[in-house]
CSV table of C-alpha atoms in Angstrom, one decimal:
chain,number,residue,atom,x,y,z
A,1,UNK,CA,25.9,-37.1,19.1
A,2,UNK,CA,26.0,-36.5,15.3
A,3,UNK,CA,26.0,-32.7,13.6
A,4,UNK,CA,22.4,-33.1,12.9
A,5,UNK,CA,21.2,-34.1,16.2
A,6,UNK,CA,23.8,-30.8,17.1
A,7,UNK,CA,22.1,-28.4,14.4
A,8,UNK,CA,18.2,-30.1,15.2
A,9,UNK,CA,19.0,-29.0,18.9
A,10,UNK,CA,19.9,-25.6,18.0
A,11,UNK,CA,17.4,-24.8,15.7
A,12,UNK,CA,14.4,-26.2,18.6
A,13,UNK,CA,16.4,-24.1,21.6
A,14,UNK,CA,16.3,-21.3,19.0
A,15,UNK,CA,12.2,-21.8,18.1
A,16,UNK,CA,11.9,-22.9,21.8
A,17,UNK,CA,12.8,-19.2,22.5
A,18,UNK,CA,11.1,-17.1,19.6
A,19,UNK,CA,7.9,-18.9,20.9
A,20,UNK,CA,8.7,-17.6,24.3
A,21,UNK,CA,9.2,-14.5,22.8
A,22,UNK,CA,6.3,-14.2,20.9
A,23,UNK,CA,3.7,-15.1,24.5
A,24,UNK,CA,5.9,-11.8,25.4
A,25,UNK,CA,5.1,-9.6,23.3
A,26,UNK,CA,1.0,-10.7,22.9
A,27,UNK,CA,0.6,-10.4,26.3
A,28,UNK,CA,2.5,-7.1,26.6
A,29,UNK,CA,0.6,-6.3,23.4
A,30,UNK,CA,-2.5,-6.8,25.3
A,31,UNK,CA,-1.6,-5.2,27.9
A,32,UNK,CA,-0.7,-1.8,26.0
A,33,UNK,CA,-3.7,-1.7,23.3
A,34,UNK,CA,-5.3,0.4,26.6
A,35,UNK,CA,-3.0,2.8,26.6
A,36,UNK,CA,-1.3,3.6,23.4
A,37,UNK,CA,-4.4,4.2,21.2
A,38,UNK,CA,-3.6,8.2,20.4
A,39,UNK,CA,-7.3,8.4,18.5
A,40,UNK,CA,-8.9,6.7,21.5
A,41,UNK,CA,-7.8,8.7,24.2
A,42,UNK,CA,-8.5,12.2,22.3
A,43,UNK,CA,-12.0,10.7,21.8
A,44,UNK,CA,-11.9,9.6,25.9
A,45,UNK,CA,-10.8,13.5,26.3
A,46,UNK,CA,-13.6,15.2,24.2
A,47,UNK,CA,-16.4,13.2,25.9
A,48,UNK,CA,-15.2,13.8,29.0
A,49,UNK,CA,-14.6,17.1,28.8
A,50,UNK,CA,-17.8,17.2,26.8
A,51,UNK,CA,-17.3,18.7,23.9
A,52,UNK,CA,-19.4,21.1,22.4
A,53,UNK,CA,-19.4,20.0,19.0
A,54,UNK,CA,-19.1,15.9,20.2
A,55,UNK,CA,-22.2,15.9,22.3
A,56,UNK,CA,-23.8,18.3,18.9
A,57,UNK,CA,-23.1,15.3,16.8
A,58,UNK,CA,-23.5,12.6,19.3
A,59,UNK,CA,-27.6,14.5,20.1
A,60,UNK,CA,-28.1,14.9,16.1
A,61,UNK,CA,-27.8,11.2,15.3
A,62,UNK,CA,-29.4,10.1,17.9
A,63,UNK,CA,-32.8,11.9,17.5
A,64,UNK,CA,-32.5,11.2,13.4
A,65,UNK,CA,-32.0,8.0,13.8
A,66,UNK,CA,-34.4,7.4,16.7
A,67,UNK,CA,-37.3,9.3,14.8
A,68,UNK,CA,-36.7,7.3,11.5
A,69,UNK,CA,-37.0,3.9,13.8
A,70,UNK,CA,-40.5,5.3,14.9
A,71,UNK,CA,-41.7,6.0,11.7
A,72,UNK,CA,-40.6,2.4,10.2
A,73,UNK,CA,-41.2,0.1,12.9
A,74,UNK,CA,-40.5,-2.6,10.0
A,75,UNK,CA,-36.7,-1.4,9.3
A,76,UNK,CA,-36.5,-1.2,13.6
A,77,UNK,CA,-37.4,-4.7,14.3
A,78,UNK,CA,-34.5,-5.9,11.3
A,79,UNK,CA,-32.0,-3.5,12.8
A,80,UNK,CA,-32.8,-5.3,16.2
A,81,UNK,CA,-32.8,-8.5,14.2
A,82,UNK,CA,-29.1,-8.2,13.0
A,83,UNK,CA,-28.3,-6.4,15.9
A,84,UNK,CA,-29.7,-8.8,18.9
A,85,UNK,CA,-29.1,-12.2,16.7
A,86,UNK,CA,-26.8,-11.4,13.2
A,87,UNK,CA,-24.0,-9.5,14.6
A,88,UNK,CA,-24.4,-9.8,18.6
A,89,UNK,CA,-21.3,-10.5,20.6
A,90,UNK,CA,-22.0,-13.7,21.3
A,91,UNK,CA,-22.5,-15.0,17.9
A,92,UNK,CA,-19.3,-13.2,16.7
A,93,UNK,CA,-16.9,-14.5,19.4
A,94,UNK,CA,-18.5,-17.6,18.9
A,95,UNK,CA,-17.4,-17.7,15.6
A,96,UNK,CA,-13.8,-16.8,16.8
A,97,UNK,CA,-13.9,-19.7,19.1
A,98,UNK,CA,-14.5,-22.6,16.4
A,99,UNK,CA,-12.3,-20.6,14.5
A,100,UNK,CA,-9.5,-21.2,16.9
A,101,UNK,CA,-10.4,-24.7,17.5
A,102,UNK,CA,-10.0,-25.5,13.8
A,103,UNK,CA,-6.3,-24.1,13.7
A,104,UNK,CA,-5.6,-25.7,16.9
A,105,UNK,CA,-7.0,-29.0,14.6
A,106,UNK,CA,-4.9,-27.8,12.1
A,107,UNK,CA,-1.2,-27.3,14.4
A,108,UNK,CA,-1.3,-24.0,13.7
A,109,UNK,CA,-0.2,-22.9,17.3
A,110,UNK,CA,0.8,-19.7,17.4
A,111,UNK,CA,-2.1,-18.2,15.3
A,112,UNK,CA,-4.7,-20.1,17.1
A,113,UNK,CA,-3.0,-18.0,20.0
A,114,UNK,CA,-3.5,-14.9,18.1
A,115,UNK,CA,-7.0,-15.4,18.0
A,116,UNK,CA,-7.7,-15.5,20.9
A,117,UNK,CA,-6.0,-13.7,22.5
A,118,UNK,CA,-7.1,-11.0,20.7
A,119,UNK,CA,-10.9,-12.0,21.3
A,120,UNK,CA,-9.9,-12.1,24.9
A,121,UNK,CA,-8.4,-9.3,25.3
A,122,UNK,CA,-10.9,-7.2,23.2
A,123,UNK,CA,-13.6,-8.1,25.4
A,124,UNK,CA,-11.6,-7.7,28.5
A,125,UNK,CA,-10.3,-4.3,28.0
A,126,UNK,CA,-13.7,-3.1,26.6
A,127,UNK,CA,-15.6,-3.9,29.5
A,128,UNK,CA,-12.9,-2.7,31.7
A,129,UNK,CA,-12.7,0.6,30.0
A,130,UNK,CA,-16.7,1.0,30.2
A,131,UNK,CA,-16.6,0.3,34.0
A,132,UNK,CA,-14.1,3.5,34.3
A,133,UNK,CA,-15.3,6.0,32.3
A,134,UNK,CA,-19.3,4.8,33.5
A,135,UNK,CA,-20.8,7.1,30.6
A,136,UNK,CA,-24.7,6.8,30.6
A,137,UNK,CA,-26.7,5.3,27.3
A,138,UNK,CA,-29.2,7.5,25.5
A,139,UNK,CA,-31.9,8.2,27.3
A,140,UNK,CA,-35.0,9.0,24.6
A,141,UNK,CA,-38.6,9.4,24.9
A,142,UNK,CA,-40.3,5.7,23.7
A,143,UNK,CA,-36.8,4.3,22.9
A,144,UNK,CA,-37.1,1.0,20.5
A,145,UNK,CA,-34.7,-1.0,22.3
A,146,UNK,CA,-32.6,-1.1,25.5
A,147,UNK,CA,-29.5,-2.1,26.6
A,148,UNK,CA,-28.0,-3.9,29.8
A,149,UNK,CA,-24.8,-1.7,31.5
A,150,UNK,CA,-22.2,1.2,30.6
A,151,UNK,CA,-22.7,3.6,27.0
A,152,UNK,CA,-18.1,4.3,26.6
A,153,UNK,CA,-17.4,2.0,24.4
A,154,UNK,CA,-19.8,0.0,22.1
A,155,UNK,CA,-18.8,-3.5,23.1
A,156,UNK,CA,-20.8,-5.2,19.9
A,157,UNK,CA,-18.7,-2.5,17.4
A,158,UNK,CA,-15.8,-3.4,19.1
A,159,UNK,CA,-16.2,-6.9,19.2
A,160,UNK,CA,-17.4,-6.8,15.6
A,161,UNK,CA,-14.3,-4.9,14.9
A,162,UNK,CA,-11.4,-7.3,17.1
A,163,UNK,CA,-13.3,-10.1,15.4
A,164,UNK,CA,-13.9,-9.8,11.5
A,165,UNK,CA,-10.5,-8.8,11.6
A,166,UNK,CA,-8.9,-11.8,13.3
A,167,UNK,CA,-11.2,-13.9,10.8
A,168,UNK,CA,-10.1,-11.7,7.9
A,169,UNK,CA,-6.3,-12.1,8.9
A,170,UNK,CA,-6.7,-15.7,9.6
A,171,UNK,CA,-8.1,-17.0,6.3
A,172,UNK,CA,-7.2,-15.3,4.1
A,173,UNK,CA,-4.4,-17.1,2.2
A,174,UNK,CA,-7.5,-19.8,2.0
A,175,UNK,CA,-9.4,-17.5,0.0
A,176,UNK,CA,-9.0,-17.0,-4.0
A,177,UNK,CA,-7.4,-13.3,-4.5
A,178,UNK,CA,-10.0,-12.1,-6.9
A,179,UNK,CA,-12.3,-12.9,-3.6
A,180,UNK,CA,-10.3,-11.1,-1.6
A,181,UNK,CA,-11.9,-7.9,-2.1
A,182,UNK,CA,-15.7,-9.5,-1.6
A,183,UNK,CA,-14.6,-10.8,1.9
A,184,UNK,CA,-12.8,-7.5,2.7
A,185,UNK,CA,-15.9,-5.5,1.6
A,186,UNK,CA,-18.4,-7.5,3.5
A,187,UNK,CA,-15.8,-7.1,6.9
A,188,UNK,CA,-16.0,-3.1,6.4
A,189,UNK,CA,-19.3,-3.5,5.9
A,190,UNK,CA,-20.3,-5.6,8.5
A,191,UNK,CA,-18.6,-3.2,10.9
A,192,UNK,CA,-20.1,-0.3,10.0
A,193,UNK,CA,-23.1,-1.5,10.1
A,194,UNK,CA,-22.7,-3.1,13.6
A,195,UNK,CA,-22.2,0.6,14.5
A,196,UNK,CA,-25.2,2.2,12.7
A,197,UNK,CA,-27.7,-0.4,14.2
A,198,UNK,CA,-26.5,0.6,17.8
A,199,UNK,CA,-27.3,4.0,17.2
A,200,UNK,CA,-30.0,4.1,15.0
A,201,UNK,CA,-31.8,1.9,18.3
A,202,UNK,CA,-31.4,4.3,20.4
A,203,UNK,CA,-28.8,2.1,22.6
A,204,UNK,CA,-25.4,3.8,22.2
A,205,UNK,CA,-24.2,7.3,21.0
A,206,UNK,CA,-22.1,7.8,17.4
A,207,UNK,CA,-19.0,8.6,19.6
A,208,UNK,CA,-19.5,5.6,21.5
A,209,UNK,CA,-19.6,3.4,18.6
A,210,UNK,CA,-16.6,5.2,17.2
A,211,UNK,CA,-14.6,4.8,20.3
A,212,UNK,CA,-15.6,0.7,20.0
A,213,UNK,CA,-14.1,0.7,16.8
A,214,UNK,CA,-10.5,2.3,17.3
A,215,UNK,CA,-10.2,0.4,20.1
A,216,UNK,CA,-10.6,-2.5,18.6
A,217,UNK,CA,-8.5,-1.7,16.2
A,218,UNK,CA,-5.6,-0.8,18.4
A,219,UNK,CA,-6.0,-4.4,20.1
A,220,UNK,CA,-5.2,-6.3,16.6
A,221,UNK,CA,-2.5,-3.7,15.1
A,222,UNK,CA,-0.6,-4.8,18.4
A,223,UNK,CA,-1.1,-8.3,18.7
A,224,UNK,CA,-0.8,-8.6,14.6
A,225,UNK,CA,2.4,-6.2,15.5
A,226,UNK,CA,3.4,-9.1,18.3
A,227,UNK,CA,2.6,-12.0,15.6
A,228,UNK,CA,4.4,-10.9,13.1
A,229,UNK,CA,8.0,-10.2,15.3
A,230,UNK,CA,7.3,-13.8,16.2
A,231,UNK,CA,7.9,-14.6,12.9
A,232,UNK,CA,11.4,-12.4,12.3
A,233,UNK,CA,12.6,-14.5,15.2
A,234,UNK,CA,11.6,-17.5,13.4
A,235,UNK,CA,13.0,-16.3,9.8
A,236,UNK,CA,9.9,-15.9,7.6
A,237,UNK,CA,9.7,-13.2,6.0
A,238,UNK,CA,7.2,-9.8,6.6
A,239,UNK,CA,3.7,-11.2,5.4
A,240,UNK,CA,1.4,-8.2,3.6
A,241,UNK,CA,-1.8,-7.4,5.5
A,242,UNK,CA,-3.7,-8.4,2.0
A,243,UNK,CA,-1.9,-12.0,1.8
A,244,UNK,CA,-3.2,-12.7,6.2
A,245,UNK,CA,-1.0,-13.0,9.1
A,246,UNK,CA,-0.3,-16.6,8.5
A,247,UNK,CA,-0.1,-16.9,4.1
A,248,UNK,CA,1.5,-21.1,5.4
A,249,UNK,CA,-2.0,-21.8,6.5
A,250,UNK,CA,-2.7,-23.7,3.4
A,251,UNK,CA,0.5,-26.1,3.8
A,252,UNK,CA,-0.1,-29.4,5.4
A,253,UNK,CA,2.1,-28.0,8.8
A,254,UNK,CA,1.8,-24.4,9.0
A,255,UNK,CA,4.6,-23.9,11.2
A,256,UNK,CA,6.9,-26.9,10.6
A,257,UNK,CA,10.6,-25.3,8.6
A,258,UNK,CA,10.7,-22.7,10.2
A,259,UNK,CA,14.0,-21.2,12.4
A,260,UNK,CA,15.7,-18.3,14.1
């Protein structure tokens, strides 16, 4: 065996070890997301304890926005279209799934894994928390919209948070720097908009939406940390948030040439 073959074999084994660590960290981060979100946990405690100020905030927001929805049916129709079509979880998950397939096509295997695990973990954890908490949705006179299932956390808000974060952190390297603030602004506006529509349509309390945002951010933060840990294992420098998770995505072979 030549020296070059020996070095190549060592590099391949070290890369395989880094891959295994990456997978373990992704799965571990996804599991830890449900129990490490301190702000989310505090919010849940306040909801379960029926904390007076939070209950008044929820009730006041629901009452005022419901009144506006009843007075302006055209505005309500627009909100329903945005919530049920543009920002619907099925729409956003489909977009993430297509993005993941494109990453597989680009042979950005680990970035594709991160995208898929973040989306699936977010959906599963949100459903699990809903089932455990069993919070009832708002009950309003003359409702302008209805939604099935339990209320906390908002699945729309959580899916929007994880989905737009995935799309941003994956695609930022392909966006010119001058356009990146616009992309961040559009993503933040969309996530906030999703939450607004759910409260304005009377299908969620404000605290449900806040919980969805916090839990979604926790999932993204932990899986992104796992991805950065993989980059460190393979000898790549840390990537700034503004550069996306994998700045090398602009290259023909994004994951070529890594070493630990």
